[in-house]
Short mmCIF file of C-alpha atoms in Angstrom, two decimals:
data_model
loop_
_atom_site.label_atom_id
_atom_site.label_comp_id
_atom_site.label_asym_id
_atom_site.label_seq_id
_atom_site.Cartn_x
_atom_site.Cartn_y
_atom_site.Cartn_z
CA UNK A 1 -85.95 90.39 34.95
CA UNK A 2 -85.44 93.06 37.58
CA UNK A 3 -88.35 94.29 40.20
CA UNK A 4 -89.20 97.99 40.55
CA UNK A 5 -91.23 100.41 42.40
CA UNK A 6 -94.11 102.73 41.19
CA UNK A 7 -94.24 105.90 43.40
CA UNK A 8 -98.07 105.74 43.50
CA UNK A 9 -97.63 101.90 43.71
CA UNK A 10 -95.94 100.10 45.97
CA UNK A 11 -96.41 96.63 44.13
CA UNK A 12 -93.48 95.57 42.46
CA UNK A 13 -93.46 95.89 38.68
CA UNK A 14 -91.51 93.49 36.31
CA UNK A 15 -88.98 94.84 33.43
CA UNK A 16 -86.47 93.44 31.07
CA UNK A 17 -82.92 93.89 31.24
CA UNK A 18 -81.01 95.55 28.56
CA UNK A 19 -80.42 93.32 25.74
CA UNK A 20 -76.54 93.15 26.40
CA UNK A 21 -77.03 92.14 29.41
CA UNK A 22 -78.98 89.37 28.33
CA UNK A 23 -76.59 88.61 25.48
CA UNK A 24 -73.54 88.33 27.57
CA UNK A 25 -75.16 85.91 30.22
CA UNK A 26 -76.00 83.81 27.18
CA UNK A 27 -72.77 84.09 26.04
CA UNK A 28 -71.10 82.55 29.15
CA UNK A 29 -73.71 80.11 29.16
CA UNK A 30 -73.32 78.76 26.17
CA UNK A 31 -69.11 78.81 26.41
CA UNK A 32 -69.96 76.49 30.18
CA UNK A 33 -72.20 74.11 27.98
CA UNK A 34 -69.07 73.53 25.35
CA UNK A 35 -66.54 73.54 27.60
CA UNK A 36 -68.90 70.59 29.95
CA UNK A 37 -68.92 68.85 26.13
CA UNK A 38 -65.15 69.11 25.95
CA UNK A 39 -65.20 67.61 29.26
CA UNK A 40 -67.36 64.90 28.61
CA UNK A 41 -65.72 63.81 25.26
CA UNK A 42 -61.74 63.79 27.48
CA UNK A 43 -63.45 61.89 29.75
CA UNK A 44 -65.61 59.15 27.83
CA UNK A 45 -62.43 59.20 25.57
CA UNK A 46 -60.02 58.34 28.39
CA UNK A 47 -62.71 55.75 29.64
CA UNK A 48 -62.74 54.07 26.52
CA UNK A 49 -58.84 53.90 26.33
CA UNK A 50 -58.65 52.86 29.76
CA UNK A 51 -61.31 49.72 29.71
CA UNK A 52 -59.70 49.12 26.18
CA UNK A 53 -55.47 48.70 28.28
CA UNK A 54 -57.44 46.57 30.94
CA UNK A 55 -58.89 44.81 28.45
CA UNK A 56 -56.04 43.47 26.60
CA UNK A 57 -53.54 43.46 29.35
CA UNK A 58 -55.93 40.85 31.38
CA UNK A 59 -56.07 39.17 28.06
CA UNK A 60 -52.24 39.18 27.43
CA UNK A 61 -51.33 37.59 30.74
CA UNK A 62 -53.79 35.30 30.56
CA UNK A 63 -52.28 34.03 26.86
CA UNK A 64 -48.60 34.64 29.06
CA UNK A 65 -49.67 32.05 31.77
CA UNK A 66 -49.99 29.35 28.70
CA UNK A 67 -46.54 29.16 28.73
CA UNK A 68 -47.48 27.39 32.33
CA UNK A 69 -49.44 24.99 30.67
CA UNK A 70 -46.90 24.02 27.77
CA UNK A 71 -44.03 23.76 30.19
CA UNK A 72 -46.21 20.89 32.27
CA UNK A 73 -47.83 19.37 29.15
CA UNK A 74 -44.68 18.99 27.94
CA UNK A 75 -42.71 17.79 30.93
CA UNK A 76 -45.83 15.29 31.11
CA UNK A 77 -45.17 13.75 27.40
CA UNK A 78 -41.55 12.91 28.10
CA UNK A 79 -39.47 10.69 29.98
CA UNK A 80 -38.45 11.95 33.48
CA UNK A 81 -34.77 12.25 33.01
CA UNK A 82 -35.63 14.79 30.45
CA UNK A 83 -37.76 17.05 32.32
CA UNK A 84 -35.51 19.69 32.80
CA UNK A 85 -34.44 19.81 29.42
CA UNK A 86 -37.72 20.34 28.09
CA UNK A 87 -38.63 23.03 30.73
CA UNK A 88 -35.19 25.05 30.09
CA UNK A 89 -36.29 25.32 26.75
CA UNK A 90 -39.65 26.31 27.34
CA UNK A 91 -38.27 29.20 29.57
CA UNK A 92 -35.69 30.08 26.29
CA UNK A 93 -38.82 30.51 23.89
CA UNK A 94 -40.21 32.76 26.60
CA UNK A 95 -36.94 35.03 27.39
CA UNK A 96 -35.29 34.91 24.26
CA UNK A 97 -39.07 34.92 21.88
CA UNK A 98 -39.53 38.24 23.59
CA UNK A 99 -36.58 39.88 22.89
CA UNK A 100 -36.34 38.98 19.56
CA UNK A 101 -40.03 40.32 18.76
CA UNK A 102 -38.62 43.83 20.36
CA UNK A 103 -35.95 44.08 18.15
CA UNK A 104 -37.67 42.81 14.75
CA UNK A 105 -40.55 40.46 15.48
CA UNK A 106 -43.08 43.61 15.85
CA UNK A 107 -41.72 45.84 13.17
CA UNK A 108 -42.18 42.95 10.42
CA UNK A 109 -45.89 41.92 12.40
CA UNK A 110 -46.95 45.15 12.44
CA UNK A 111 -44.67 47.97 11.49
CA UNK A 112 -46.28 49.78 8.82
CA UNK A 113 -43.81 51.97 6.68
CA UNK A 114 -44.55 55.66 5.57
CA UNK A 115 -44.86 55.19 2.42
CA UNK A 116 -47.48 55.71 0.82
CA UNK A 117 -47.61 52.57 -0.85
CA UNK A 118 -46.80 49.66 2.07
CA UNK A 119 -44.96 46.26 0.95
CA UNK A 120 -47.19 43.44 1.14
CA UNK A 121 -44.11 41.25 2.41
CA UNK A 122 -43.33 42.65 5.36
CA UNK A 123 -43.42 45.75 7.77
CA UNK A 124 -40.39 48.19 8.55
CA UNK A 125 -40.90 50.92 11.18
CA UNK A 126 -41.06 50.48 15.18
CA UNK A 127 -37.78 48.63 15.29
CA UNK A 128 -37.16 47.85 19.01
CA UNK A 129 -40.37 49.55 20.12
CA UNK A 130 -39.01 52.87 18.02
CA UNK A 131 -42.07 55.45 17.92
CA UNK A 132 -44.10 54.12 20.69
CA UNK A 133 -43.72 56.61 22.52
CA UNK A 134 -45.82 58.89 20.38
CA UNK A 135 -48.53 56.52 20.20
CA UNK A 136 -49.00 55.09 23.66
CA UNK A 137 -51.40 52.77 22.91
CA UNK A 138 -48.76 50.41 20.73
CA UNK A 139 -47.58 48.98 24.03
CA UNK A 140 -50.76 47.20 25.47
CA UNK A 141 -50.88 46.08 21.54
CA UNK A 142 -46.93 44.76 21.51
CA UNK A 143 -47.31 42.95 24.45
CA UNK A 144 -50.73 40.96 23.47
CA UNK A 145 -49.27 40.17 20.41
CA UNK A 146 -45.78 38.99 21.94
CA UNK A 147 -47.32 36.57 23.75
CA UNK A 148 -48.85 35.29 20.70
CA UNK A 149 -45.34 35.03 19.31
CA UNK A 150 -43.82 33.23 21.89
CA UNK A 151 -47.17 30.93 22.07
CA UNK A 152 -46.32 29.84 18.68
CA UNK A 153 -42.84 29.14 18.78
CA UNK A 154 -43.20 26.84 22.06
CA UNK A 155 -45.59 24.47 19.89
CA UNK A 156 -42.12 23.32 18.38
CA UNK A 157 -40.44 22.67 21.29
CA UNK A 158 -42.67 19.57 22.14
CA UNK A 159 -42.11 18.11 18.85
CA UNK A 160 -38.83 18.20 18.94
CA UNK A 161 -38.11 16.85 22.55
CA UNK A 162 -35.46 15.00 23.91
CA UNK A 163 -33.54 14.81 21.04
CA UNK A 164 -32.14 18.70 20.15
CA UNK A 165 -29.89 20.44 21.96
CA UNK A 166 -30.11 23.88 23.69
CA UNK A 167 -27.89 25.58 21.19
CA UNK A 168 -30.05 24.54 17.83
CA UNK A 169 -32.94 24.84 19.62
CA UNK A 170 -32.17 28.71 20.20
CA UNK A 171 -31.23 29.33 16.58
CA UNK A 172 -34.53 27.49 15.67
CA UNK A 173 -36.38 30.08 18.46
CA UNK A 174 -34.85 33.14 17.30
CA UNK A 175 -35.47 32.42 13.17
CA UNK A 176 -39.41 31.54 14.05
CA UNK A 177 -39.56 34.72 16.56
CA UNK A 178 -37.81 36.97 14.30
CA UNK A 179 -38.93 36.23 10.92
CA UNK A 180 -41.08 33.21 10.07
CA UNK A 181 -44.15 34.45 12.40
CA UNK A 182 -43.97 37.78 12.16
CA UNK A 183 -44.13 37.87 7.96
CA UNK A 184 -46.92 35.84 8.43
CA UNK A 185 -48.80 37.52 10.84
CA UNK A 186 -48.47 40.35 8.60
CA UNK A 187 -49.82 38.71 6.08
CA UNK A 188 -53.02 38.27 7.49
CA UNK A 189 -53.38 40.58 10.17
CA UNK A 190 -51.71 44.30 10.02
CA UNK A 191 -54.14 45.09 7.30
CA UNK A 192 -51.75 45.13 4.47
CA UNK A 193 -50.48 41.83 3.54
CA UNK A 194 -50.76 39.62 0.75
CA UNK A 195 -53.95 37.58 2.60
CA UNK A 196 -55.69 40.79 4.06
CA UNK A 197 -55.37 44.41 2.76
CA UNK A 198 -57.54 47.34 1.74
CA UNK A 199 -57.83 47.74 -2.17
CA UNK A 200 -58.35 51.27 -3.79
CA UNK A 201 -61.49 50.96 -3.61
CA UNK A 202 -62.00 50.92 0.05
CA UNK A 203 -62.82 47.17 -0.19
CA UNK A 204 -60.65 43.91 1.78
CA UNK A 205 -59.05 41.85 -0.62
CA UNK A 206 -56.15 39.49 -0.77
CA UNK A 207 -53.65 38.45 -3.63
CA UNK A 208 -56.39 35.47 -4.15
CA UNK A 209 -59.75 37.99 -4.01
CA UNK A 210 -61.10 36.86 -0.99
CA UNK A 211 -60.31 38.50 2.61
CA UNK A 212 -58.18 35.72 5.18
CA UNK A 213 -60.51 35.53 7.89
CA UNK A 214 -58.85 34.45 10.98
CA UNK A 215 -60.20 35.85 14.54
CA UNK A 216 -57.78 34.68 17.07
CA UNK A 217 -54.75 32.90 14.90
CA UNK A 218 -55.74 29.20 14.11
CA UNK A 219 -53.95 29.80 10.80
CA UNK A 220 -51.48 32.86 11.93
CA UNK A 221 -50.37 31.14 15.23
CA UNK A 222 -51.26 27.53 15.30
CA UNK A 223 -50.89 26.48 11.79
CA UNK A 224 -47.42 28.15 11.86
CA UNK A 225 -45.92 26.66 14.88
CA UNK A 226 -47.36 23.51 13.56
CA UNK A 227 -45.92 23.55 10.60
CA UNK A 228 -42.47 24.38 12.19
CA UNK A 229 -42.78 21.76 15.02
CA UNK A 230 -43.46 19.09 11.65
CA UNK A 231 -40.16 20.46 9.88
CA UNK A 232 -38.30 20.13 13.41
CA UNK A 233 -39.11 16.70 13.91
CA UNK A 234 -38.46 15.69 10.14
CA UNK A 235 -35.16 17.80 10.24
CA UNK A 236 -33.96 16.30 13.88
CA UNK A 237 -35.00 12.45 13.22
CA UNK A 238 -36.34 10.02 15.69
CA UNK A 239 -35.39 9.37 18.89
CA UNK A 240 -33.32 6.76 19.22
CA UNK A 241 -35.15 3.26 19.14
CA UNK A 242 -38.36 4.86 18.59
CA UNK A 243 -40.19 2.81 16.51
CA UNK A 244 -38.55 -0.47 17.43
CA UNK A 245 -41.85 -2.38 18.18
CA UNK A 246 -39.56 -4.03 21.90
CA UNK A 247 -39.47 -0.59 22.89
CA UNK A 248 -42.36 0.79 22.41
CA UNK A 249 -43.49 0.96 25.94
CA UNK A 250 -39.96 3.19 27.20
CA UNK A 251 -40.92 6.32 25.26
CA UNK A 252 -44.36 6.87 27.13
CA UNK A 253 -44.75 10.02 28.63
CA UNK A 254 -44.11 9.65 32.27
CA UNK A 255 -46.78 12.29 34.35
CA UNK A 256 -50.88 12.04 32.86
CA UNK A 257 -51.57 14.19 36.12
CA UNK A 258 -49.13 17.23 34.54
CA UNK A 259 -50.77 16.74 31.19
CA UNK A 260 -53.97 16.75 32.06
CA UNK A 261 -53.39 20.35 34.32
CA UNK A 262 -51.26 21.16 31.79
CA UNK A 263 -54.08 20.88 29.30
CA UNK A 264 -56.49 22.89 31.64
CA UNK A 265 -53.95 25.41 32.12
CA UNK A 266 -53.59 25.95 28.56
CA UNK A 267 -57.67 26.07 27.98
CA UNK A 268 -57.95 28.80 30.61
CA UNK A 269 -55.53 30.70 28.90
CA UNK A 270 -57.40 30.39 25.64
CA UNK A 271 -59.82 32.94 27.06
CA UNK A 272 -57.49 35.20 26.73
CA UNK A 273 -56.29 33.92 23.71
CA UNK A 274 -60.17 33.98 21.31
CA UNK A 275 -61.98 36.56 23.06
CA UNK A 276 -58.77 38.80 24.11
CA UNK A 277 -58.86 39.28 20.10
CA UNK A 278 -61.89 41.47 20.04
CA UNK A 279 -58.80 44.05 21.38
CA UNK A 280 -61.43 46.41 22.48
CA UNK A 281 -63.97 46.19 25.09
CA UNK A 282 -65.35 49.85 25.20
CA UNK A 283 -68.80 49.37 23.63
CA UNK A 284 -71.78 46.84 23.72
CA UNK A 285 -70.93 45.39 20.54
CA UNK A 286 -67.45 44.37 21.62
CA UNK A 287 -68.63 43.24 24.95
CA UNK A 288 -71.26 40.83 23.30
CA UNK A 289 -68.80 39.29 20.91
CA UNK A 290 -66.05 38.44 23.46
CA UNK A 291 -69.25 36.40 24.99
CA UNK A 292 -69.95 34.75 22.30
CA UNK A 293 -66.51 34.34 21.53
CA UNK A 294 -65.95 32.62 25.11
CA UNK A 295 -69.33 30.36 24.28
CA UNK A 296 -67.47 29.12 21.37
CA UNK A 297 -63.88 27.86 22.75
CA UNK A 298 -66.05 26.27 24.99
CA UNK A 299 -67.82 24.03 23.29
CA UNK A 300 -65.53 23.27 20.47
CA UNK A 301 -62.85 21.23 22.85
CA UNK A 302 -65.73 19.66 24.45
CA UNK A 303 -66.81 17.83 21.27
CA UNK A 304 -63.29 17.44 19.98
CA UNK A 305 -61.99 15.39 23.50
CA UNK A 306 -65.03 13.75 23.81
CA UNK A 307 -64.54 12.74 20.08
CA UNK A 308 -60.96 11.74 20.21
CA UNK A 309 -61.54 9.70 24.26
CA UNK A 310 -63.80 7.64 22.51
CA UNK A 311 -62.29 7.25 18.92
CA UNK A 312 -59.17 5.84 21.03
CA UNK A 313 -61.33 3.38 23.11
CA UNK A 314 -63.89 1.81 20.76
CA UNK A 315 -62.24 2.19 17.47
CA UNK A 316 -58.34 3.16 16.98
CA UNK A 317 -55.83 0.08 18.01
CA UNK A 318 -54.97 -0.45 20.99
CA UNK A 319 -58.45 0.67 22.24
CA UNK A 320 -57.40 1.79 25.71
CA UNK A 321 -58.85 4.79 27.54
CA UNK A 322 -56.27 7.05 26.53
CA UNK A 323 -56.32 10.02 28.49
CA UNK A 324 -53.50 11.27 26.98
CA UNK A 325 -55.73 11.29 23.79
CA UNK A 326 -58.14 13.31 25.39
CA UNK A 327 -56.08 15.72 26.37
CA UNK A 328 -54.76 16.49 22.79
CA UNK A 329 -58.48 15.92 21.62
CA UNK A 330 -59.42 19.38 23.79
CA UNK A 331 -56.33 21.13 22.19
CA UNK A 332 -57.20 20.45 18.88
CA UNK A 333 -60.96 21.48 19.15
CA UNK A 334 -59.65 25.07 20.50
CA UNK A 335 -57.42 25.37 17.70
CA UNK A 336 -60.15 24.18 15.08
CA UNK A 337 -62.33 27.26 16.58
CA UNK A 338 -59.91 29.87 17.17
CA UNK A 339 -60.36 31.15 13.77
CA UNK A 340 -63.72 31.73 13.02
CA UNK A 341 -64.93 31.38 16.83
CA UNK A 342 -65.88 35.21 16.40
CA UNK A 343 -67.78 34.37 13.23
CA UNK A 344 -69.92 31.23 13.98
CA UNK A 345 -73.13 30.43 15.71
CA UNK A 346 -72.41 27.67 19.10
CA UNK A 347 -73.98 24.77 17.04
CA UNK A 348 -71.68 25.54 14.36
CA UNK A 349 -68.83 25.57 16.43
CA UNK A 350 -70.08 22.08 17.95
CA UNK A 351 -69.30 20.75 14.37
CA UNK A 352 -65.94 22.79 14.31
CA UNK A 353 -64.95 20.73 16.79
CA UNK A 354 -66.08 17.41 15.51
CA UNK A 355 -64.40 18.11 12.69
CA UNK A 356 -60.93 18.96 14.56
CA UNK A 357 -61.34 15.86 16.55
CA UNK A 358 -61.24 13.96 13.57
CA UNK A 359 -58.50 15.52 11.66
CA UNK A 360 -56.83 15.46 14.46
CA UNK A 361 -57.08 11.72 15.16
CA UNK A 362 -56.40 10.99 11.51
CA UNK A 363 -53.16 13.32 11.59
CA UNK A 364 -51.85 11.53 14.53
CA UNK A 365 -52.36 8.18 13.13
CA UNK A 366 -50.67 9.06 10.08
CA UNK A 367 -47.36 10.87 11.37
CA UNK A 368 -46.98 7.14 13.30
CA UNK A 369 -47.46 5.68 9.72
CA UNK A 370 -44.54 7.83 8.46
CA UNK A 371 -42.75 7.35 11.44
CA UNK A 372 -42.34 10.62 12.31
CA UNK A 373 -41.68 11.28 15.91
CA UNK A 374 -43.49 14.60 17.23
CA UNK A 375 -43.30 13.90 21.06
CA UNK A 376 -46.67 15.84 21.94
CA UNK A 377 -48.38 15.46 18.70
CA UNK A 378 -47.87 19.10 17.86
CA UNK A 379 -48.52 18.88 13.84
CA UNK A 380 -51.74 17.15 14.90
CA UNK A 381 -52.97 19.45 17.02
#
């Protein structure tokens, strides 16, 4: 609206502008208003992506530093003249896990091909990171899941301790690191293997007609370097003297104090390992389930130690406060609830964990039975 004058008048009088005017102005208007959407959208967009790489980088070296936590568990469970044995090989599951998932860990985990029709074996694209580079975000991704790699392929060097040398032990590394966990994980986890993929219907189905369901890796991760750490100490044999009943006694570990840190070590690192696997932390919803995801790998180990201390002083021979026992107890609650820790209520994962501690007791009874000698009671775990 514009003022004018009357000549006989002198009070201003309102009019409209011309309707192009008016048109125009609207125009420009509305063109600021989509261009402050545009805006808005880059922005919440690039918030999202950044919280998301915070996310999951926090997570990743907090699932790196476990390797901490193996290395002095480990050095803990065996005799001192083989300390730096075992902690040379811990740093070659590390250093040589890595490279191998660069070259063709990741592309079998989680390189999906072209075609239209993907393999349900295996992936086969992104060999040594190849592509990344137009999808940025693969990066944060290759590095969370590397350190899950090289997470499971230290559970076998425990097992096999004191007894393997460097050179088999490598070979062993680079098969688990470069094929044996990464077919696996993309089994169940890249969306279209054999235990997890999307049917034509839109619907999750497996080769068996029901969906794996595995939140953090208790099957993917655990179950496979457990399996691997059994077949290394079958493969390898005893230690020498190791069941003689005179010499019981020499094959104690020789530090609690560095298995007991090294058993804290590794359950701080499991919050990066359970409720790093939401891999997103952008809304509400993904915020609330990494909570309840931390509630639960809390509570589980609890249970499970307590289970196991107790089990080892009241019931199992020798009946001595084995704190050794406890320690393992703890690890095997956290790997009883890493699986469904983002799909359980806390009291359910209280019985999770009694569970674990149980299975877990019986296990380690029973590999003694057989006589086979797992130095850190990997398998049982």
């Amino acid at each position: 609206l514009a003022q004018a004058t009357c000549q006989h008048d002198r009070r201003p009088a309102l009019c409209f502008e011309p309707s192009t005017r008016i048109a125009k102005k609207m125009a420009t208007l509305a063109e600021r208003i989509t261009k402050l959407e545009e805006d808005f959208q880059t922005m919440t967009s690039d918030y999202d992506e950044s919280l998301d790489t915070i996310w999951m980088l926090f997570a990743s070296m907090l699932v790196f530093f476990m390797h901490s936590g193996f290395s002095m568990l480990e050095t803990g469970c065996v005799r001192h003249k083989n300390t730096q044995n075992i902690l040379a090989k811990n740093l070659i599951v590390v250093t040589v896990g890595f490279l191998c998932w660069y070259i063709i860990g990741y592309p079998l985990a989680f390189g999906a091909p072209t075609a239209s029709e993907p393999t349900r074996f295996a992936g086969a694209n992104n060999f040594a990171m190849d592509g990344f580079w137009d999808a940025k975000a693969s990066f944060r991704n290759w590095f969370f899941q590397g350190a899950f790699c090289a997470t499971g392929a230290t559970i076998v060097s425990g097992s096999m301790a004191e007894r393997t040398q460097l050179k088999g032990f490598i070979t062993y590394t680079t098969l688990m690191t470069s094929f044996i966990y990464p077919i696996v994980i993309w089994w169940g986890w890249s969306g279209n293997g054999i235990f997890n993929y999307t049917d034509d219907n839109g619907v999750s189905t497996s080769m068996t007609g029901t969906p794996l369901m595995d939140f953090a890796g208790s099957g993917l991760v655990h179950l496979v370097g457990g399996i691997g750490a059994l077949c290394g100490a079958i493969i390898v044999g005893p230690r020498f003297g190791r069941w003689e009943a005179d010499k019981e006694a020499e094959f104690e570990g020789h530090s609690i104090p560095l298995c007991v840190l090294g058993t804290f070590f590794l359950w701080f690192g499991w919050y990066g390992f359970n409720p790093g696997s939401t891999l997103s932390m952008h809304t509400a919803e993904a915020a609330n389930l990494a909570g309840l995801v931390a509630v639960n790998t809390t509570l589980a180990p609890c249970v499970a130690g307590l289970l196991v201390f107790f089990l080892r002083a009241k019931v199992c021979p020798p009946r001595l406060l084995d704190v050794g026992g406890f320690c393992n107890g703890i690890l095997a609650g956290l790997v009883s609830i890493t699986a469904g820790c983002g799909f359980v209520k806390s009291w359910e994962a209280l019985i999770i964990g009694f569970i674990g501690g149980f299975v877990y007791q019986g296990a380690s009874m029973l590999l003694r039975k057989l006589k086979v000698d797992d130095v850190v009671d990997a398998f049982p775990v």
